Amino acid sequence: GQSLEQPSEVTAVEGAIVQINCTYQTSGFYGLSWYQQHDGGAPTFLSYNALDGLEETGRFSSFLSRSDSYGYLLLQELQMKDSASYFCAVSSNSGYSTLTFGKGTMLLVSP
Amino acid sequence: DTAVSQTPKYLVTQMGNDKSIKCEQNLGHDTMYWYKQDSKKFLKIMFSYNNKELIINETVPNRFSPKSPDKAHLNLHINSLELGDSAVYFCASGITGLDEKLFFGSGTQLSVL
């Protein structure tokens, strides 16, 4: 089976930097994705890492270490609108490619 | 134009009823999904279809029956609704095997009374 662990909640202030960690256990690992979901909204894709290293997209960066089964999402210059839930998800091939989500990290950004 | 659209957005019904949720995507993707998000926000995959063929059925009760008339549509029919079916149901589409980027519909909040 697959399992993912991420913190349930993180708080930070505007302008700060926050890192949301994700560890996973899976067989047939393809890659690690991150999704953002605002209250009442749909999950939206943020990033995908298939190879080790850091991927940067604007204020958001995502990191993967396949050997450690670990990744993180780094959010810089936090804004109030970044308050949302952030999900890591693993892609794996158990016959067919599947995407399994972690339980989500609620990020609260305060003034 | 909405990429993945699902209807209705809200569904309130009585136990024992049968209901359907419709989903359409105009992205040309081959793969479509249904996910269930419970009150604790846990997103769990229910079904995956690739080119109208069922790929994944994750231990979902057979009261749930997906139907894909073509690769742009994946509807979800639920028979004999139970209280525990109350959740938000998300349709999604994507191209697996590449960047695994899924596009989600806006969700259907199902409340079973």
mmCIF file of C-alpha atoms in Angstrom:
data_model
loop_
_atom_site.group_PDB
_atom_site.id
_atom_site.type_symbol
_atom_site.label_atom_id
_atom_site.label_comp_id
_atom_site.label_asym_id
_atom_site.label_seq_id
_atom_site.Cartn_x
_atom_site.Cartn_y
_atom_site.Cartn_z
ATOM 1 C CA GLY A 1 0.000 0.000 0.000
ATOM 2 C CA GLN A 2 0.879 3.642 0.048
ATOM 3 C CA SER A 3 1.142 6.069 2.931
ATOM 4 C CA LEU A 4 2.058 9.727 3.210
ATOM 5 C CA GLU A 5 2.798 11.801 6.275
ATOM 6 C CA GLN A 6 2.590 15.558 6.448
ATOM 7 C CA PRO A 7 1.937 17.937 9.354
ATOM 8 C CA SER A 8 -1.717 18.645 9.973
ATOM 9 C CA GLU A 9 -1.295 22.344 10.560
ATOM 10 C CA VAL A 10 1.317 25.085 10.127
ATOM 11 C CA THR A 11 1.049 28.743 11.090
ATOM 12 C CA ALA A 12 3.171 31.636 9.862
ATOM 13 C CA VAL A 13 3.062 35.401 9.415
ATOM 14 C CA GLU A 14 2.896 37.435 6.240
ATOM 15 C CA GLY A 15 6.222 37.804 4.514
ATOM 16 C CA ALA A 16 7.716 34.742 6.197
ATOM 17 C CA ILE A 17 8.956 31.490 4.663
ATOM 18 C CA VAL A 18 7.344 28.174 5.512
ATOM 19 C CA GLN A 19 8.291 24.606 4.642
ATOM 20 C CA ILE A 20 5.745 21.788 4.552
ATOM 21 C CA ASN A 21 7.339 18.354 4.715
ATOM 22 C CA CYS A 22 6.046 15.119 3.277
ATOM 23 C CA THR A 23 7.359 11.610 3.765
ATOM 24 C CA TYR A 24 5.968 8.705 1.845
ATOM 25 C CA GLN A 25 6.014 4.950 1.517
ATOM 26 C CA THR A 26 5.024 3.425 -1.759
ATOM 27 C CA SER A 27 6.060 0.879 -4.333
ATOM 28 C CA GLY A 28 6.577 1.760 -7.972
ATOM 29 C CA PHE A 29 7.194 5.432 -7.180
ATOM 30 C CA TYR A 30 6.945 7.854 -10.098
ATOM 31 C CA GLY A 31 6.897 11.279 -8.503
ATOM 32 C CA LEU A 32 5.639 13.648 -5.847
ATOM 33 C CA SER A 33 3.061 16.365 -6.480
ATOM 34 C CA TRP A 34 1.711 19.263 -4.445
ATOM 35 C CA TYR A 35 -1.798 20.669 -4.575
ATOM 36 C CA GLN A 36 -3.365 23.707 -2.950
ATOM 37 C CA GLN A 37 -6.974 23.802 -1.809
ATOM 38 C CA HIS A 38 -8.742 26.847 -0.434
ATOM 39 C CA ASP A 39 -11.785 26.361 1.777
ATOM 40 C CA GLY A 40 -14.753 25.450 -0.355
ATOM 41 C CA GLY A 41 -12.608 25.191 -3.467
ATOM 42 C CA ALA A 42 -11.087 22.503 -5.616
ATOM 43 C CA PRO A 43 -7.530 21.208 -5.327
ATOM 44 C CA THR A 44 -5.247 22.976 -7.795
ATOM 45 C CA PHE A 45 -1.916 21.708 -9.028
ATOM 46 C CA LEU A 46 1.210 23.458 -7.756
ATOM 47 C CA SER A 47 4.204 21.336 -8.685
ATOM 48 C CA TYR A 48 5.524 17.907 -9.575
ATOM 49 C CA ASN A 49 8.931 16.361 -8.887
ATOM 50 C CA ALA A 50 9.987 13.150 -10.566
ATOM 51 C CA LEU A 51 13.731 13.640 -10.067
ATOM 52 C CA ASP A 52 15.752 14.581 -7.006
ATOM 53 C CA GLY A 53 16.249 18.262 -6.456
ATOM 54 C CA LEU A 54 14.472 21.555 -6.254
ATOM 55 C CA GLU A 55 11.846 22.871 -8.662
ATOM 56 C CA GLU A 56 11.027 26.564 -8.428
ATOM 57 C CA THR A 57 7.842 28.221 -9.598
ATOM 58 C CA GLY A 58 7.612 31.811 -8.476
ATOM 59 C CA ARG A 59 7.233 32.042 -4.709
ATOM 60 C CA PHE A 60 6.754 28.284 -4.426
ATOM 61 C CA SER A 61 9.473 25.639 -4.631
ATOM 62 C CA SER A 62 9.252 21.888 -4.246
ATOM 63 C CA PHE A 63 12.002 19.461 -3.346
ATOM 64 C CA LEU A 64 12.331 15.704 -3.675
ATOM 65 C CA SER A 65 14.781 13.169 -2.317
ATOM 66 C CA ARG A 66 13.896 9.747 -3.695
ATOM 67 C CA SER A 67 16.488 7.966 -1.559
ATOM 68 C CA ASP A 68 14.934 9.449 1.605
ATOM 69 C CA SER A 69 11.316 9.104 0.390
ATOM 70 C CA TYR A 70 10.930 12.726 1.364
ATOM 71 C CA GLY A 71 9.890 15.982 -0.161
ATOM 72 C CA TYR A 72 8.840 19.435 0.853
ATOM 73 C CA LEU A 73 6.994 22.461 -0.403
ATOM 74 C CA LEU A 74 8.609 25.815 0.327
ATOM 75 C CA LEU A 75 6.477 28.931 0.281
ATOM 76 C CA GLN A 76 8.267 32.270 0.339
ATOM 77 C CA GLU A 77 7.041 35.816 0.931
ATOM 78 C CA LEU A 78 3.858 34.469 2.413
ATOM 79 C CA GLN A 79 0.652 36.315 1.678
ATOM 80 C CA MET A 80 -2.716 36.087 3.371
ATOM 81 C CA LYS A 81 -4.123 34.432 0.259
ATOM 82 C CA ASP A 82 -1.719 31.508 0.799
ATOM 83 C CA SER A 83 -3.876 30.388 3.729
ATOM 84 C CA ALA A 84 -5.168 27.067 2.440
ATOM 85 C CA SER A 85 -4.664 23.325 2.715
ATOM 86 C CA TYR A 86 -1.662 21.843 0.954
ATOM 87 C CA PHE A 87 -1.610 18.221 -0.118
ATOM 88 C CA CYS A 88 1.337 16.124 -1.167
ATOM 89 C CA ALA A 89 0.501 13.235 -3.473
ATOM 90 C CA VAL A 90 2.530 10.330 -4.788
ATOM 91 C CA SER A 91 2.251 8.918 -8.254
ATOM 92 C CA SER A 92 2.942 5.227 -8.382
ATOM 93 C CA ASN A 93 2.463 2.372 -10.749
ATOM 94 C CA SER A 94 0.593 -0.504 -9.235
ATOM 95 C CA GLY A 95 -0.340 -1.844 -12.616
ATOM 96 C CA TYR A 96 -1.676 1.553 -13.664
ATOM 97 C CA SER A 97 -0.530 4.982 -12.619
ATOM 98 C CA THR A 98 -2.348 6.241 -9.563
ATOM 99 C CA LEU A 99 -2.214 9.422 -7.526
ATOM 100 C CA THR A 100 -2.570 9.025 -3.770
ATOM 101 C CA PHE A 101 -2.966 12.088 -1.558
ATOM 102 C CA GLY A 102 -1.689 12.811 1.924
ATOM 103 C CA LYS A 103 -4.103 14.090 4.542
ATOM 104 C CA GLY A 104 -3.200 17.707 3.918
ATOM 105 C CA THR A 105 -1.539 20.502 5.854
ATOM 106 C CA MET A 106 -3.622 23.497 6.784
ATOM 107 C CA LEU A 107 -1.528 26.656 6.490
ATOM 108 C CA LEU A 108 -2.742 29.708 8.353
ATOM 109 C CA VAL A 109 -1.042 32.980 7.468
ATOM 110 C CA SER A 110 -1.612 35.804 9.918
ATOM 111 C CA PRO A 111 -0.906 39.530 9.507
ATOM 112 C CA ASP B 1 -14.392 27.910 -20.638
ATOM 113 C CA THR B 2 -14.352 25.648 -17.613
ATOM 114 C CA ALA B 3 -11.818 22.829 -18.024
ATOM 115 C CA VAL B 4 -13.525 20.273 -15.782
ATOM 116 C CA SER B 5 -17.147 20.919 -14.962
ATOM 117 C CA GLN B 6 -19.328 18.885 -12.673
ATOM 118 C CA THR B 7 -22.953 19.268 -11.723
ATOM 119 C CA PRO B 8 -24.681 19.765 -9.436
ATOM 120 C CA LYS B 9 -22.556 21.771 -6.987
ATOM 121 C CA TYR B 10 -24.829 20.914 -4.074
ATOM 122 C CA LEU B 11 -26.963 17.827 -3.624
ATOM 123 C CA VAL B 12 -29.218 17.350 -0.604
ATOM 124 C CA THR B 13 -31.218 14.154 -0.472
ATOM 125 C CA GLN B 14 -32.809 11.563 1.765
ATOM 126 C CA MET B 15 -31.357 8.211 2.728
ATOM 127 C CA GLY B 16 -32.266 5.489 0.297
ATOM 128 C CA ASN B 17 -32.548 7.752 -2.732
ATOM 129 C CA ASP B 18 -30.581 7.347 -5.959
ATOM 130 C CA LYS B 19 -28.642 10.303 -7.346
ATOM 131 C CA SER B 20 -26.195 11.105 -10.137
ATOM 132 C CA ILE B 21 -23.326 13.547 -10.514
ATOM 133 C CA LYS B 22 -22.174 14.523 -13.984
ATOM 134 C CA CYS B 23 -18.663 15.440 -15.069
ATOM 135 C CA GLU B 24 -17.271 16.711 -18.338
ATOM 136 C CA GLN B 25 -13.782 17.809 -19.344
ATOM 137 C CA ASN B 26 -12.784 19.765 -22.443
ATOM 138 C CA LEU B 27 -9.037 19.314 -22.047
ATOM 139 C CA GLY B 28 -8.710 16.310 -24.319
ATOM 140 C CA HIS B 29 -7.351 14.175 -21.471
ATOM 141 C CA ASP B 30 -7.508 10.399 -21.654
ATOM 142 C CA THR B 31 -7.911 9.760 -17.938
ATOM 143 C CA MET B 32 -10.689 10.828 -15.622
ATOM 144 C CA TYR B 33 -11.194 10.222 -11.912
ATOM 145 C CA TRP B 34 -13.643 10.445 -9.077
ATOM 146 C CA TYR B 35 -12.305 11.412 -5.656
ATOM 147 C CA LYS B 36 -14.177 11.574 -2.364
ATOM 148 C CA GLN B 37 -13.200 14.170 0.238
ATOM 149 C CA ASP B 38 -14.521 13.544 3.719
ATOM 150 C CA SER B 39 -15.120 15.992 6.542
ATOM 151 C CA LYS B 40 -11.459 15.709 7.569
ATOM 152 C CA LYS B 41 -10.457 16.757 4.046
ATOM 153 C CA PHE B 42 -8.966 13.377 3.203
ATOM 154 C CA LEU B 43 -8.976 12.972 -0.593
ATOM 155 C CA LYS B 44 -9.469 9.350 -1.536
ATOM 156 C CA ILE B 45 -9.556 8.014 -5.054
ATOM 157 C CA MET B 46 -12.682 6.094 -5.959
ATOM 158 C CA PHE B 47 -12.421 5.354 -9.668
ATOM 159 C CA SER B 48 -10.157 5.981 -12.602
ATOM 160 C CA TYR B 49 -11.111 5.646 -16.246
ATOM 161 C CA ASN B 50 -8.774 5.708 -19.209
ATOM 162 C CA ASN B 51 -10.395 6.142 -22.609
ATOM 163 C CA LYS B 52 -13.761 4.938 -21.263
ATOM 164 C CA GLU B 53 -12.198 1.864 -19.652
ATOM 165 C CA LEU B 54 -12.308 1.328 -15.897
ATOM 166 C CA ILE B 55 -8.738 1.289 -14.559
ATOM 167 C CA ILE B 56 -9.094 1.655 -10.812
ATOM 168 C CA ASN B 57 -11.902 0.745 -8.473
ATOM 169 C CA GLU B 58 -10.729 1.365 -4.935
ATOM 170 C CA THR B 59 -12.911 -0.809 -2.709
ATOM 171 C CA VAL B 60 -15.916 1.369 -3.304
ATOM 172 C CA PRO B 61 -19.329 -0.161 -2.470
ATOM 173 C CA ASN B 62 -21.106 -1.376 -5.564
ATOM 174 C CA ARG B 63 -23.853 1.165 -4.847
ATOM 175 C CA PHE B 64 -21.478 3.529 -6.651
ATOM 176 C CA SER B 65 -21.430 3.004 -10.383
ATOM 177 C CA PRO B 66 -19.344 5.186 -12.682
ATOM 178 C CA LYS B 67 -20.258 5.485 -16.324
ATOM 179 C CA SER B 68 -18.097 6.888 -19.095
ATOM 180 C CA PRO B 69 -20.003 7.300 -22.369
ATOM 181 C CA ASP B 70 -16.915 8.844 -23.977
ATOM 182 C CA LYS B 71 -13.506 9.960 -22.784
ATOM 183 C CA ALA B 72 -14.732 13.493 -22.081
ATOM 184 C CA HIS B 73 -17.436 12.392 -19.647
ATOM 185 C CA LEU B 74 -17.414 10.432 -16.415
ATOM 186 C CA ASN B 75 -20.633 10.345 -14.454
ATOM 187 C CA LEU B 76 -21.191 8.899 -11.012
ATOM 188 C CA HIS B 77 -24.427 7.215 -10.042
ATOM 189 C CA ILE B 78 -25.105 6.344 -6.419
ATOM 190 C CA ASN B 79 -27.868 3.963 -5.393
ATOM 191 C CA SER B 80 -29.518 3.654 -1.995
ATOM 192 C CA LEU B 81 -27.717 6.611 -0.475
ATOM 193 C CA GLU B 82 -26.493 6.266 3.112
ATOM 194 C CA LEU B 83 -25.596 8.862 5.732
ATOM 195 C CA GLY B 84 -21.912 7.955 5.375
ATOM 196 C CA ASP B 85 -21.974 8.961 1.726
ATOM 197 C CA SER B 86 -22.141 12.615 2.754
ATOM 198 C CA ALA B 87 -18.928 14.182 1.465
ATOM 199 C CA VAL B 88 -17.579 16.337 -1.321
ATOM 200 C CA TYR B 89 -17.072 14.447 -4.559
ATOM 201 C CA PHE B 90 -14.495 15.730 -7.019
ATOM 202 C CA CYS B 91 -14.149 14.789 -10.627
ATOM 203 C CA ALA B 92 -10.691 15.221 -12.152
ATOM 204 C CA SER B 93 -8.904 14.630 -15.418
ATOM 205 C CA GLY B 94 -5.280 14.371 -16.353
ATOM 206 C CA ILE B 95 -2.546 12.864 -18.446
ATOM 207 C CA THR B 96 -0.897 10.196 -16.348
ATOM 208 C CA GLY B 97 2.617 9.083 -16.988
ATOM 209 C CA LEU B 98 3.802 12.627 -17.689
ATOM 210 C CA ASP B 99 3.679 15.280 -15.013
ATOM 211 C CA GLU B 100 0.755 13.662 -13.265
ATOM 212 C CA LYS B 101 -1.043 16.997 -13.272
ATOM 213 C CA LEU B 102 -4.697 16.638 -12.422
ATOM 214 C CA PHE B 103 -7.358 19.230 -13.088
ATOM 215 C CA PHE B 104 -10.231 19.078 -10.639
ATOM 216 C CA GLY B 105 -13.830 20.075 -11.031
ATOM 217 C CA SER B 106 -15.356 22.422 -8.474
ATOM 218 C CA GLY B 107 -16.806 19.575 -6.446
ATOM 219 C CA THR B 108 -20.260 18.347 -5.509
ATOM 220 C CA GLN B 109 -21.201 18.629 -1.868
ATOM 221 C CA LEU B 110 -23.507 15.706 -1.143
ATOM 222 C CA SER B 111 -25.565 15.790 2.042
ATOM 223 C CA VAL B 112 -27.594 12.719 2.890
ATOM 224 C CA LEU B 113 -30.271 13.343 5.522
#
